[in-house]
mmCIF file of C-alpha atoms and ligand atoms in Angstrom:
data_model
loop_
_atom_site.group_PDB
_atom_site.id
_atom_site.type_symbol
_atom_site.label_atom_id
_atom_site.label_comp_id
_atom_site.label_asym_id
_atom_site.label_seq_id
_atom_site.Cartn_x
_atom_site.Cartn_y
_atom_site.Cartn_z
ATOM 1 C CA UNK A 1302 -87.077 17.044 -78.142
ATOM 2 C CA UNK A 1303 -83.504 18.108 -77.427
ATOM 3 C CA UNK A 1304 -81.373 16.180 -74.883
ATOM 4 C CA UNK A 1305 -81.763 19.007 -72.338
ATOM 5 C CA UNK A 1306 -85.541 19.099 -72.800
ATOM 6 C CA UNK A 1307 -85.622 15.305 -72.367
ATOM 7 C CA UNK A 1308 -83.869 15.768 -69.028
ATOM 8 C CA UNK A 1309 -85.907 18.732 -67.790
ATOM 9 C CA UNK A 1310 -89.339 17.899 -69.157
ATOM 10 C CA UNK A 1311 -89.349 14.088 -69.450
ATOM 11 C CA UNK A 1312 -87.010 13.632 -66.435
ATOM 12 C CA UNK A 1313 -84.848 11.253 -68.442
ATOM 13 C CA UNK A 1314 -81.772 9.964 -66.621
ATOM 14 C CA UNK A 1315 -80.037 7.743 -69.176
ATOM 15 C CA UNK A 1316 -78.178 10.506 -70.972
ATOM 16 C CA UNK A 1317 -76.406 13.477 -69.438
ATOM 17 C CA UNK A 1318 -76.458 16.608 -71.592
ATOM 18 C CA UNK A 1319 -73.717 19.182 -71.098
ATOM 19 C CA UNK A 1320 -73.144 22.909 -71.514
ATOM 20 C CA UNK A 1321 -70.949 25.239 -69.455
ATOM 21 C CA UNK A 1322 -71.563 28.630 -67.913
ATOM 22 C CA UNK A 1323 -69.220 31.163 -69.579
ATOM 23 C CA UNK A 1324 -68.509 28.648 -72.329
ATOM 24 C CA UNK A 1325 -68.270 31.663 -74.661
ATOM 25 C CA UNK A 1326 -65.518 33.756 -73.194
ATOM 26 C CA UNK A 1327 -61.976 34.635 -72.403
ATOM 27 C CA UNK A 1328 -60.480 31.112 -72.264
ATOM 28 C CA UNK A 1329 -61.047 30.786 -76.035
ATOM 29 C CA UNK A 1330 -58.306 32.282 -78.240
ATOM 30 C CA UNK A 1331 -60.868 32.982 -80.980
ATOM 31 C CA UNK A 1332 -62.862 35.056 -78.473
ATOM 32 C CA UNK A 1333 -59.766 36.961 -77.349
ATOM 33 C CA UNK A 1334 -59.021 37.803 -80.990
ATOM 34 C CA UNK A 1335 -62.389 39.516 -81.306
ATOM 35 C CA UNK A 1336 -62.181 41.088 -77.845
ATOM 36 C CA UNK A 1337 -58.749 42.598 -78.578
ATOM 37 C CA UNK A 1338 -60.167 44.803 -81.305
ATOM 38 C CA UNK A 1339 -63.446 45.478 -79.464
ATOM 39 C CA UNK A 1340 -62.416 47.117 -76.208
ATOM 40 C CA UNK A 1341 -65.954 48.236 -75.360
ATOM 41 C CA UNK A 1342 -67.720 45.213 -73.886
ATOM 42 C CA UNK A 1343 -71.240 46.738 -74.045
ATOM 43 C CA UNK A 1344 -70.784 47.587 -77.713
ATOM 44 C CA UNK A 1345 -69.572 44.061 -78.349
ATOM 45 C CA UNK A 1346 -72.731 42.629 -76.731
ATOM 46 C CA UNK A 1347 -74.743 45.005 -78.940
ATOM 47 C CA UNK A 1348 -73.005 43.941 -82.159
ATOM 48 C CA UNK A 1349 -75.321 41.226 -83.423
ATOM 49 C CA UNK A 1350 -72.845 39.836 -85.954
ATOM 50 C CA UNK A 1351 -70.027 39.457 -83.431
ATOM 51 C CA UNK A 1352 -72.155 38.412 -80.464
ATOM 52 C CA UNK A 1353 -73.844 35.677 -82.505
ATOM 53 C CA UNK A 1354 -70.446 34.523 -83.768
ATOM 54 C CA UNK A 1355 -69.077 34.396 -80.188
ATOM 55 C CA UNK A 1356 -72.171 32.511 -79.009
ATOM 56 C CA UNK A 1357 -71.461 29.812 -81.595
ATOM 57 C CA UNK A 1358 -67.683 29.581 -81.029
ATOM 58 C CA UNK A 1359 -67.838 26.887 -78.319
ATOM 59 C CA UNK A 1360 -70.273 24.814 -80.433
ATOM 60 C CA UNK A 1361 -67.731 24.720 -83.246
ATOM 61 C CA UNK A 1362 -65.141 23.214 -80.922
ATOM 62 C CA UNK A 1363 -67.089 20.972 -78.554
ATOM 63 C CA UNK A 1364 -70.132 18.648 -78.648
ATOM 64 C CA UNK A 1365 -72.211 20.785 -76.319
ATOM 65 C CA UNK A 1366 -75.988 20.532 -75.957
ATOM 66 C CA UNK A 1367 -76.668 24.247 -75.702
ATOM 67 C CA UNK A 1368 -75.406 27.676 -76.617
ATOM 68 C CA UNK A 1369 -75.804 30.575 -74.208
ATOM 69 C CA UNK A 1370 -76.273 33.915 -75.822
ATOM 70 C CA UNK A 1371 -73.220 36.191 -75.550
ATOM 71 C CA UNK A 1372 -74.547 39.100 -73.533
ATOM 72 C CA UNK A 1373 -74.490 40.108 -69.871
ATOM 73 C CA UNK A 1374 -76.932 40.431 -66.988
ATOM 74 C CA UNK A 1375 -75.859 44.100 -66.743
ATOM 75 C CA UNK A 1376 -77.331 44.867 -70.157
ATOM 76 C CA UNK A 1377 -80.556 45.363 -68.206
ATOM 77 C CA UNK A 1378 -79.395 48.390 -66.165
ATOM 78 C CA UNK A 1379 -77.794 49.597 -69.408
ATOM 79 C CA UNK A 1380 -81.243 49.344 -71.042
ATOM 80 C CA UNK A 1381 -82.630 51.357 -68.128
ATOM 81 C CA UNK A 1382 -80.098 54.121 -68.873
ATOM 82 C CA UNK A 1383 -77.901 53.536 -65.827
ATOM 83 C CA UNK A 1384 -74.323 53.870 -67.043
ATOM 84 C CA UNK A 1385 -72.472 50.519 -67.121
ATOM 85 C CA UNK A 1386 -68.774 50.213 -67.929
ATOM 86 C CA UNK A 1387 -66.480 47.202 -67.843
ATOM 87 C CA UNK A 1388 -63.013 48.286 -66.840
ATOM 88 C CA UNK A 1389 -60.027 46.062 -67.452
ATOM 89 C CA UNK A 1390 -59.121 43.945 -64.389
ATOM 90 C CA UNK A 1391 -61.717 45.767 -62.344
ATOM 91 C CA UNK A 1392 -65.063 44.325 -63.384
ATOM 92 C CA UNK A 1393 -68.198 46.339 -63.927
ATOM 93 C CA UNK A 1394 -68.559 49.942 -62.806
ATOM 94 C CA UNK A 1395 -72.036 51.484 -62.752
ATOM 95 C CA UNK A 1396 -72.987 55.156 -62.792
ATOM 96 C CA UNK A 1397 -75.441 57.050 -60.548
ATOM 97 C CA UNK A 1398 -78.866 55.548 -60.019
ATOM 98 C CA UNK A 1399 -81.578 58.107 -60.647
ATOM 99 C CA UNK A 1400 -85.001 56.802 -59.607
ATOM 100 C CA UNK A 1401 -86.925 59.592 -61.354
ATOM 101 C CA UNK A 1402 -85.185 58.855 -64.644
ATOM 102 C CA UNK A 1403 -85.549 55.079 -64.378
ATOM 103 C CA UNK A 1404 -89.230 55.387 -63.453
ATOM 104 C CA UNK A 1405 -89.859 57.195 -66.724
ATOM 105 C CA UNK A 1406 -88.220 54.655 -69.055
ATOM 106 C CA UNK A 1407 -90.525 53.678 -71.820
ATOM 107 C CA UNK A 1408 -90.829 50.034 -72.898
ATOM 108 C CA UNK A 1409 -90.238 50.869 -76.556
ATOM 109 C CA UNK A 1410 -87.030 52.784 -75.800
ATOM 110 C CA UNK A 1411 -85.797 49.896 -73.656
ATOM 111 C CA UNK A 1412 -86.425 47.325 -76.382
ATOM 112 C CA UNK A 1413 -84.868 49.573 -78.982
ATOM 113 C CA UNK A 1414 -81.723 49.918 -76.875
ATOM 114 C CA UNK A 1415 -81.362 46.156 -76.447
ATOM 115 C CA UNK A 1416 -82.629 45.281 -79.928
ATOM 116 C CA UNK A 1417 -79.271 43.911 -81.231
ATOM 117 C CA UNK A 1418 -79.391 41.234 -78.493
ATOM 118 C CA UNK A 1419 -82.689 39.952 -79.850
ATOM 119 C CA UNK A 1420 -81.395 40.092 -83.423
ATOM 120 C CA UNK A 1421 -78.348 38.112 -82.317
ATOM 121 C CA UNK A 1422 -80.570 35.459 -80.698
ATOM 122 C CA UNK A 1423 -82.567 35.246 -83.912
ATOM 123 C CA UNK A 1424 -79.390 34.778 -85.967
ATOM 124 C CA UNK A 1425 -78.086 32.015 -83.694
ATOM 125 C CA UNK A 1426 -81.456 30.257 -83.646
ATOM 126 C CA UNK A 1427 -81.388 30.092 -87.436
ATOM 127 C CA UNK A 1428 -77.882 28.572 -87.568
ATOM 128 C CA UNK A 1429 -77.452 24.864 -88.313
ATOM 129 C CA UNK A 1430 -75.092 24.417 -85.364
ATOM 130 C CA UNK A 1431 -77.991 24.879 -82.931
ATOM 131 C CA UNK A 1432 -80.157 22.140 -84.474
ATOM 132 C CA UNK A 1433 -81.426 19.694 -81.832
ATOM 133 C CA UNK A 1434 -79.715 21.843 -79.186
ATOM 134 C CA UNK A 1435 -81.009 24.558 -76.916
ATOM 135 C CA UNK A 1436 -80.362 28.263 -77.099
ATOM 136 C CA UNK A 1437 -80.255 29.607 -73.586
ATOM 137 C CA UNK A 1438 -81.470 33.120 -72.953
ATOM 138 C CA UNK A 1439 -80.835 34.573 -69.512
ATOM 139 C CA UNK A 1440 -81.415 37.359 -67.052
ATOM 140 C CA UNK A 1441 -79.951 38.363 -63.721
ATOM 141 C CA UNK A 1442 -82.377 37.800 -60.856
ATOM 142 C CA UNK A 1443 -83.900 41.021 -59.464
ATOM 143 C CA UNK A 1444 -81.815 40.748 -56.271
ATOM 144 C CA UNK A 1445 -78.477 40.362 -58.089
ATOM 145 C CA UNK A 1446 -79.266 43.273 -60.415
ATOM 146 C CA UNK A 1447 -80.311 45.404 -57.439
ATOM 147 C CA UNK A 1448 -76.938 44.617 -55.857
ATOM 148 C CA UNK A 1449 -75.014 45.938 -58.878
ATOM 149 C CA UNK A 1450 -77.337 48.923 -59.364
ATOM 150 C CA UNK A 1451 -77.019 50.141 -55.777
ATOM 151 C CA UNK A 1452 -73.501 48.926 -55.008
ATOM 152 C CA UNK A 1453 -72.267 50.280 -58.398
ATOM 153 C CA UNK A 1454 -69.623 47.561 -58.590
ATOM 154 C CA UNK A 1455 -69.108 43.911 -57.787
ATOM 155 C CA UNK A 1456 -69.862 43.368 -54.095
ATOM 156 C CA UNK A 1457 -67.149 40.657 -53.992
ATOM 157 C CA UNK A 1458 -67.739 39.557 -50.415
ATOM 158 C CA UNK A 1459 -70.000 42.252 -49.015
ATOM 159 C CA UNK A 1460 -72.439 45.056 -49.700
ATOM 160 C CA UNK A 1461 -71.799 48.755 -49.063
ATOM 161 C CA UNK A 1462 -72.633 49.784 -45.503
ATOM 162 C CA UNK A 1463 -75.833 51.722 -46.270
ATOM 163 C CA UNK A 1464 -77.165 49.247 -48.814
ATOM 164 C CA UNK A 1465 -80.577 48.773 -47.172
ATOM 165 C CA UNK A 1466 -80.946 52.388 -45.951
ATOM 166 C CA UNK A 1467 -83.420 53.604 -48.584
ATOM 167 C CA UNK A 1468 -86.227 51.055 -48.438
ATOM 168 C CA UNK A 1469 -88.445 53.085 -50.747
ATOM 169 C CA UNK A 1470 -85.748 53.151 -53.443
ATOM 170 C CA UNK A 1471 -85.156 49.413 -53.130
ATOM 171 C CA UNK A 1472 -88.822 48.540 -53.432
ATOM 172 C CA UNK A 1473 -89.357 50.842 -56.398
ATOM 173 C CA UNK A 1474 -86.317 49.423 -58.212
ATOM 174 C CA UNK A 1475 -87.499 45.861 -57.614
ATOM 175 C CA UNK A 1476 -90.886 46.681 -59.156
ATOM 176 C CA UNK A 1477 -89.279 48.350 -62.169
ATOM 177 C CA UNK A 1478 -86.847 45.445 -62.585
ATOM 178 C CA UNK A 1479 -89.656 42.911 -62.541
ATOM 179 C CA UNK A 1480 -91.445 44.703 -65.362
ATOM 180 C CA UNK A 1481 -88.379 45.110 -67.597
ATOM 181 C CA UNK A 1482 -86.984 41.648 -66.852
ATOM 182 C CA UNK A 1483 -90.260 40.156 -68.090
ATOM 183 C CA UNK A 1484 -90.054 42.263 -71.215
ATOM 184 C CA UNK A 1485 -86.435 41.183 -71.774
ATOM 185 C CA UNK A 1486 -87.339 37.507 -71.237
ATOM 186 C CA UNK A 1487 -90.310 37.807 -73.578
ATOM 187 C CA UNK A 1488 -88.192 39.240 -76.405
ATOM 188 C CA UNK A 1489 -85.455 36.633 -75.968
ATOM 189 C CA UNK A 1490 -88.049 33.862 -76.265
ATOM 190 C CA UNK A 1491 -89.834 35.484 -79.216
ATOM 191 C CA UNK A 1492 -86.519 35.573 -81.064
ATOM 192 C CA UNK A 1493 -85.548 31.966 -80.432
ATOM 193 C CA UNK A 1494 -84.345 31.356 -76.866
ATOM 194 C CA UNK A 1495 -85.667 27.916 -75.889
ATOM 195 C CA UNK A 1496 -84.676 27.928 -72.198
ATOM 196 C CA UNK A 1497 -84.258 30.804 -69.745
ATOM 197 C CA UNK A 1498 -81.666 30.727 -66.978
ATOM 198 C CA UNK A 1499 -82.001 33.137 -64.054
ATOM 199 C CA UNK A 1500 -78.639 33.991 -62.446
ATOM 200 C CA UNK A 1501 -78.836 35.026 -58.801
ATOM 201 C CA UNK A 1502 -75.091 35.257 -58.328
ATOM 202 C CA UNK A 1503 -75.309 37.201 -55.052
ATOM 203 C CA UNK A 1504 -78.163 35.336 -53.340
ATOM 204 C CA UNK A 1505 -75.539 34.065 -50.876
ATOM 205 C CA UNK A 1506 -74.992 37.572 -49.482
ATOM 206 C CA UNK A 1507 -78.413 37.631 -47.821
ATOM 207 C CA UNK A 1508 -79.378 36.344 -44.422
ATOM 208 C CA UNK A 1509 -82.062 33.650 -44.357
ATOM 209 C CA UNK A 1510 -84.680 36.102 -43.058
ATOM 210 C CA UNK A 1511 -84.258 38.416 -46.063
ATOM 211 C CA UNK A 1512 -84.566 35.730 -48.732
ATOM 212 C CA UNK A 1513 -88.396 35.867 -49.056
ATOM 213 C CA UNK A 1514 -88.455 39.597 -49.796
ATOM 214 C CA UNK A 1515 -85.482 39.907 -52.094
ATOM 215 C CA UNK A 1516 -85.062 36.476 -53.635
ATOM 216 C CA UNK A 1517 -88.091 34.180 -53.320
ATOM 217 C CA UNK A 1518 -90.949 36.571 -54.138
ATOM 218 C CA UNK A 1519 -89.376 38.467 -57.064
ATOM 219 C CA UNK A 1520 -87.851 35.300 -58.584
ATOM 220 C CA UNK A 1521 -91.069 33.293 -58.248
ATOM 221 C CA UNK A 1522 -92.848 35.945 -60.285
ATOM 222 C CA UNK A 1523 -90.274 35.570 -63.106
ATOM 223 C CA UNK A 1524 -90.370 31.772 -62.957
ATOM 224 C CA UNK A 1525 -94.159 31.805 -63.300
ATOM 225 C CA UNK A 1526 -93.874 34.243 -66.163
ATOM 226 C CA UNK A 1527 -91.403 32.085 -68.123
ATOM 227 C CA UNK A 1528 -93.540 29.029 -67.494
ATOM 228 C CA UNK A 1529 -96.637 30.845 -68.778
ATOM 229 C CA UNK A 1530 -94.731 31.253 -72.058
ATOM 230 C CA UNK A 1531 -94.218 27.485 -72.271
ATOM 231 C CA UNK A 1532 -90.421 27.535 -71.844
ATOM 232 C CA UNK A 1533 -88.374 25.749 -69.128
ATOM 233 C CA UNK A 1534 -86.608 27.921 -66.575
ATOM 234 C CA UNK A 1535 -83.378 27.060 -64.722
ATOM 235 C CA UNK A 1536 -82.451 29.015 -61.583
ATOM 236 C CA UNK A 1537 -78.987 29.478 -60.133
ATOM 237 C CA UNK A 1538 -79.210 30.915 -56.599
ATOM 238 C CA UNK A 1539 -75.458 30.879 -56.017
ATOM 239 C CA UNK A 1540 -74.439 30.587 -52.390
ATOM 240 C CA UNK A 1541 -77.856 30.051 -50.750
ATOM 241 C CA UNK A 1542 -77.535 27.755 -47.774
ATOM 242 C CA UNK A 1543 -80.777 25.895 -48.314
ATOM 243 C CA UNK A 1544 -81.304 24.875 -51.948
ATOM 244 C CA UNK A 1545 -84.231 22.655 -50.979
ATOM 245 C CA UNK A 1546 -86.185 25.571 -49.489
ATOM 246 C CA UNK A 1547 -85.393 27.636 -52.544
ATOM 247 C CA UNK A 1548 -86.687 24.924 -54.897
ATOM 248 C CA UNK A 1549 -89.804 24.281 -52.814
ATOM 249 C CA UNK A 1550 -90.746 27.967 -52.900
ATOM 250 C CA UNK A 1551 -89.485 29.240 -56.249
ATOM 251 C CA UNK A 1552 -90.248 25.983 -58.126
ATOM 252 C CA UNK A 1553 -87.916 26.307 -61.122
ATOM 253 C CA UNK A 1554 -87.920 23.515 -63.727
ATOM 254 C CA UNK A 1555 -84.270 22.809 -62.873
ATOM 255 C CA UNK A 1556 -81.754 24.195 -60.402
ATOM 256 C CA UNK A 1557 -78.041 24.873 -60.934
ATOM 257 C CA UNK A 1558 -75.975 24.100 -57.839
ATOM 258 C CA UNK A 1559 -72.739 25.847 -56.884
ATOM 259 C CA UNK A 1560 -69.504 24.031 -56.033
ATOM 260 C CA UNK A 1561 -69.946 24.411 -52.267
ATOM 261 C CA UNK A 1562 -73.052 22.225 -52.367
ATOM 262 C CA UNK A 1563 -72.692 18.561 -51.453
ATOM 263 C CA UNK A 1564 -74.065 16.724 -54.532
ATOM 264 C CA UNK A 1565 -74.954 13.582 -52.565
ATOM 265 C CA UNK A 1566 -77.251 15.374 -50.137
ATOM 266 C CA UNK A 1567 -78.796 17.555 -52.864
ATOM 267 C CA UNK A 1568 -79.551 14.463 -54.921
ATOM 268 C CA UNK A 1569 -81.454 12.998 -51.982
ATOM 269 C CA UNK A 1570 -83.229 16.199 -50.945
ATOM 270 C CA UNK A 1571 -84.288 17.668 -54.281
ATOM 271 C CA UNK A 1572 -86.785 16.126 -56.687
ATOM 272 C CA UNK A 1573 -86.438 18.486 -59.630
ATOM 273 C CA UNK A 1574 -83.718 18.138 -62.305
ATOM 274 C CA UNK A 1575 -80.303 19.386 -61.197
ATOM 275 C CA UNK A 1576 -77.609 21.132 -63.239
ATOM 276 C CA UNK A 1577 -73.969 21.903 -62.544
ATOM 277 C CA UNK A 1578 -71.794 21.761 -59.463
ATOM 278 C CA UNK A 1579 -68.258 20.976 -60.628
ATOM 279 C CA UNK A 1580 -65.769 23.544 -59.340
ATOM 280 C CA UNK A 1581 -64.395 25.444 -62.383
ATOM 281 C CA UNK A 1582 -60.962 25.406 -60.694
ATOM 282 C CA UNK A 1583 -60.839 21.659 -61.378
ATOM 283 C CA UNK A 1584 -60.404 22.569 -65.061
ATOM 284 C CA UNK A 1585 -57.120 24.263 -64.078
ATOM 285 C CA UNK A 1586 -55.651 21.044 -62.626
ATOM 286 C CA UNK A 1587 -54.912 17.875 -64.607
ATOM 287 C CA UNK A 1588 -56.846 15.272 -66.602
ATOM 288 C CA UNK A 1589 -56.677 12.655 -63.804
ATOM 289 C CA UNK A 1590 -58.219 14.981 -61.271
ATOM 290 C CA UNK A 1591 -60.745 16.349 -63.755
ATOM 291 C CA UNK A 1592 -61.883 12.825 -64.528
ATOM 292 C CA UNK A 1593 -62.176 11.933 -60.867
ATOM 293 C CA UNK A 1594 -64.126 15.066 -59.932
ATOM 294 C CA UNK A 1595 -66.432 14.915 -62.950
ATOM 295 C CA UNK A 1596 -67.188 11.241 -62.255
ATOM 296 C CA UNK A 1597 -68.231 12.199 -58.752
ATOM 297 C CA UNK A 1598 -71.102 14.252 -60.229
ATOM 298 C CA UNK A 1599 -71.928 11.770 -62.999
ATOM 299 C CA UNK A 1600 -72.122 8.844 -60.577
ATOM 300 C CA UNK A 1601 -74.020 10.725 -57.903
ATOM 301 C CA UNK A 1602 -76.701 11.830 -60.365
ATOM 302 C CA UNK A 1603 -76.841 8.684 -62.499
ATOM 303 C CA UNK A 1604 -80.468 8.009 -61.508
ATOM 304 C CA UNK A 1605 -81.504 11.657 -61.212
ATOM 305 C CA UNK A 1606 -82.326 13.989 -64.139
ATOM 306 C CA UNK A 1607 -79.024 15.854 -64.442
ATOM 307 C CA UNK A 1608 -77.459 18.369 -66.837
ATOM 308 C CA UNK A 1609 -73.699 18.532 -66.583
ATOM 309 C CA UNK A 1610 -72.352 22.036 -65.960
ATOM 310 C CA UNK A 1611 -70.065 23.850 -63.529
ATOM 311 C CA UNK A 1612 -70.652 25.401 -60.118
ATOM 312 C CA UNK A 1613 -69.753 28.801 -61.626
ATOM 313 C CA UNK A 1614 -68.378 30.086 -64.934
ATOM 314 C CA UNK A 1615 -65.360 28.746 -66.866
ATOM 315 C CA UNK A 1616 -62.285 30.670 -65.642
ATOM 316 C CA UNK A 1617 -60.270 32.734 -68.173
ATOM 317 C CA UNK A 1618 -57.076 30.712 -67.397
ATOM 318 C CA UNK A 1619 -58.739 27.431 -68.495
ATOM 319 C CA UNK A 1620 -57.079 25.494 -71.305
ATOM 320 C CA UNK A 1621 -59.563 24.650 -74.088
ATOM 321 C CA UNK A 1622 -58.090 21.108 -74.152
ATOM 322 C CA UNK A 1623 -59.385 20.520 -70.637
ATOM 323 C CA UNK A 1624 -62.873 21.589 -71.701
ATOM 324 C CA UNK A 1625 -62.585 19.286 -74.692
ATOM 325 C CA UNK A 1626 -61.673 16.364 -72.434
ATOM 326 C CA UNK A 1627 -64.553 17.082 -70.066
ATOM 327 C CA UNK A 1628 -67.168 17.352 -72.821
ATOM 328 C CA UNK A 1629 -65.990 14.115 -74.464
ATOM 329 C CA UNK A 1630 -65.917 12.330 -71.150
ATOM 330 C CA UNK A 1631 -69.479 13.359 -70.257
ATOM 331 C CA UNK A 1632 -70.740 12.424 -73.721
ATOM 332 C CA UNK A 1633 -69.065 8.998 -73.502
ATOM 333 C CA UNK A 1634 -70.297 8.282 -69.973
HETATM 334 O O1 LIG B 1944 -63.813 40.017 -71.926
HETATM 335 C C1 LIG B 1944 -64.162 40.493 -70.854
HETATM 336 O O2 LIG B 1944 -63.447 41.163 -70.134
HETATM 337 C C2 LIG B 1944 -65.582 40.302 -70.436
HETATM 338 C C3 LIG B 1944 -65.781 39.175 -69.506
HETATM 339 C C4 LIG B 1944 -67.271 38.876 -69.492
HETATM 340 C C5 LIG B 1944 -67.940 37.933 -70.267
HETATM 341 C C6 LIG B 1944 -67.339 36.990 -71.276
HETATM 342 C C7 LIG B 1944 -68.239 39.554 -68.728
HETATM 343 C C8 LIG B 1944 -67.998 40.672 -67.803
HETATM 344 N N1 LIG B 1944 -69.492 39.032 -69.039
HETATM 345 C C9 LIG B 1944 -69.352 38.042 -69.974
HETATM 346 C C10 LIG B 1944 -70.438 37.288 -70.627
HETATM 347 C C11 LIG B 1944 -71.518 36.722 -69.789
HETATM 348 N N2 LIG B 1944 -71.870 37.134 -68.532
HETATM 349 C C12 LIG B 1944 -72.407 35.684 -70.194
HETATM 350 C C13 LIG B 1944 -72.511 35.061 -71.592
HETATM 351 C C14 LIG B 1944 -71.406 34.184 -72.015
HETATM 352 C C15 LIG B 1944 -71.359 32.791 -71.466
HETATM 353 O O3 LIG B 1944 -71.870 32.518 -70.367
HETATM 354 O O4 LIG B 1944 -70.794 31.955 -72.150
HETATM 355 C C16 LIG B 1944 -73.247 35.427 -69.092
HETATM 356 C C17 LIG B 1944 -74.332 34.384 -68.998
HETATM 357 C C18 LIG B 1944 -72.915 36.362 -68.081
HETATM 358 C C19 LIG B 1944 -73.636 36.456 -66.801
HETATM 359 C C20 LIG B 1944 -73.123 37.347 -65.734
HETATM 360 N N3 LIG B 1944 -72.527 38.568 -65.848
HETATM 361 C C21 LIG B 1944 -73.290 37.068 -64.361
HETATM 362 C C22 LIG B 1944 -74.006 35.859 -63.803
HETATM 363 C C23 LIG B 1944 -73.140 34.651 -63.723
HETATM 364 C C24 LIG B 1944 -71.945 34.785 -62.815
HETATM 365 O O5 LIG B 1944 -70.837 34.837 -63.361
HETATM 366 O O6 LIG B 1944 -72.124 34.852 -61.583
HETATM 367 C C25 LIG B 1944 -72.720 38.129 -63.641
HETATM 368 C C26 LIG B 1944 -72.643 38.277 -62.133
HETATM 369 C C27 LIG B 1944 -72.241 39.094 -64.590
HETATM 370 C C28 LIG B 1944 -71.613 40.418 -64.303
HETATM 371 C C29 LIG B 1944 -70.262 40.523 -64.904
HETATM 372 N N4 LIG B 1944 -70.014 40.537 -66.231
HETATM 373 C C30 LIG B 1944 -68.658 40.608 -66.470
HETATM 374 C C31 LIG B 1944 -68.013 40.669 -65.210
HETATM 375 C C32 LIG B 1944 -66.531 40.764 -65.017
HETATM 376 C C33 LIG B 1944 -69.018 40.630 -64.239
HETATM 377 C C34 LIG B 1944 -68.824 40.801 -62.736
HETATM 378 C C35 LIG B 1944 -68.600 39.573 -61.960
HETATM 379 C C36 LIG B 1944 -68.354 39.958 -60.491
HETATM 380 O O7 LIG B 1944 -69.089 40.810 -59.955
HETATM 381 O O8 LIG B 1944 -67.414 39.413 -59.909
#
């Protein structure tokens, strides 16, 4: 068993594995080299040679316990033929959402469109660097994908005014997403992903009363699906106010907490393995502060199954030396 599986499945507490969200990305000069000559982000995700190379870049530098496949949650709407573009300094921009068109998408066409992602996963899984480590496949949660598909761009702090106006459209999209997310998960696992993480980056935008419909029910269905395939599933419902409720209802194998969550109370309230929490901005400060903040998480969770990670992705301004220090520190703890 890998260190992460020991933590999630055997609930071991005497070693703390580590990987970082967005560990493959813009803070690495070797990534920026590739990115510079590949201005189209979607095409880069669909280039199995480059995306597998990028996935492995952080493992060449740091003693991490997992690789996360270099792709994006928005490859799913791309697979459903909704236009997705990543504009410089602007984030994603999506095209019109045509329900008739999306309803007609055929499973084979979808898989064919995303095929290079699965080939990339296969390549990484066959690389020596991933031995005794996990390869993390991922999807966006139905709610977060719905947000991008209807909002057409990052909601930042809020949704467009008429977001909930067309209830029929929303319900149809959620049903279609569930079907294709399962297909996408299935193919990632078949090609070598050994854990699935579900990112619900915009769960925090919903009021408590809307969580069952948009977050709990659709996510529970995915969690049960991943579990039926015999693979652990980690959920990251960023920004929800009540992580305990979420865990009690959705029942993931582990939960990633965001940096606004108080680790001490979560450790008391939640029985399942916990991942993450450290504010990625701490990596922009200094070694002293990084050590202090990281120790806060390590000490709090010393008797709780815990996977070290951040409360959101590594920021592009991060110095690789700070990541190096953090990984060494966690491994030496
Ligand atoms: O070079 C660039 O300009 C691209 C930056 C970039 C990268 C490196 C984007 C654009 N996506 C990614 C890769 C990515 N995205 C990974 C794999 C690499 C890794 O983690 O090491 C993963 C797991 C994601 C997941 C993702 N994409 C999420 C969920 C996690 C989170 O950050 O909340 C979300 C919301 C996205 C959408 C997305 N992709 C990229 C941007 C700029 C955004 C929008 C973010 C926003 O709305 O603010």
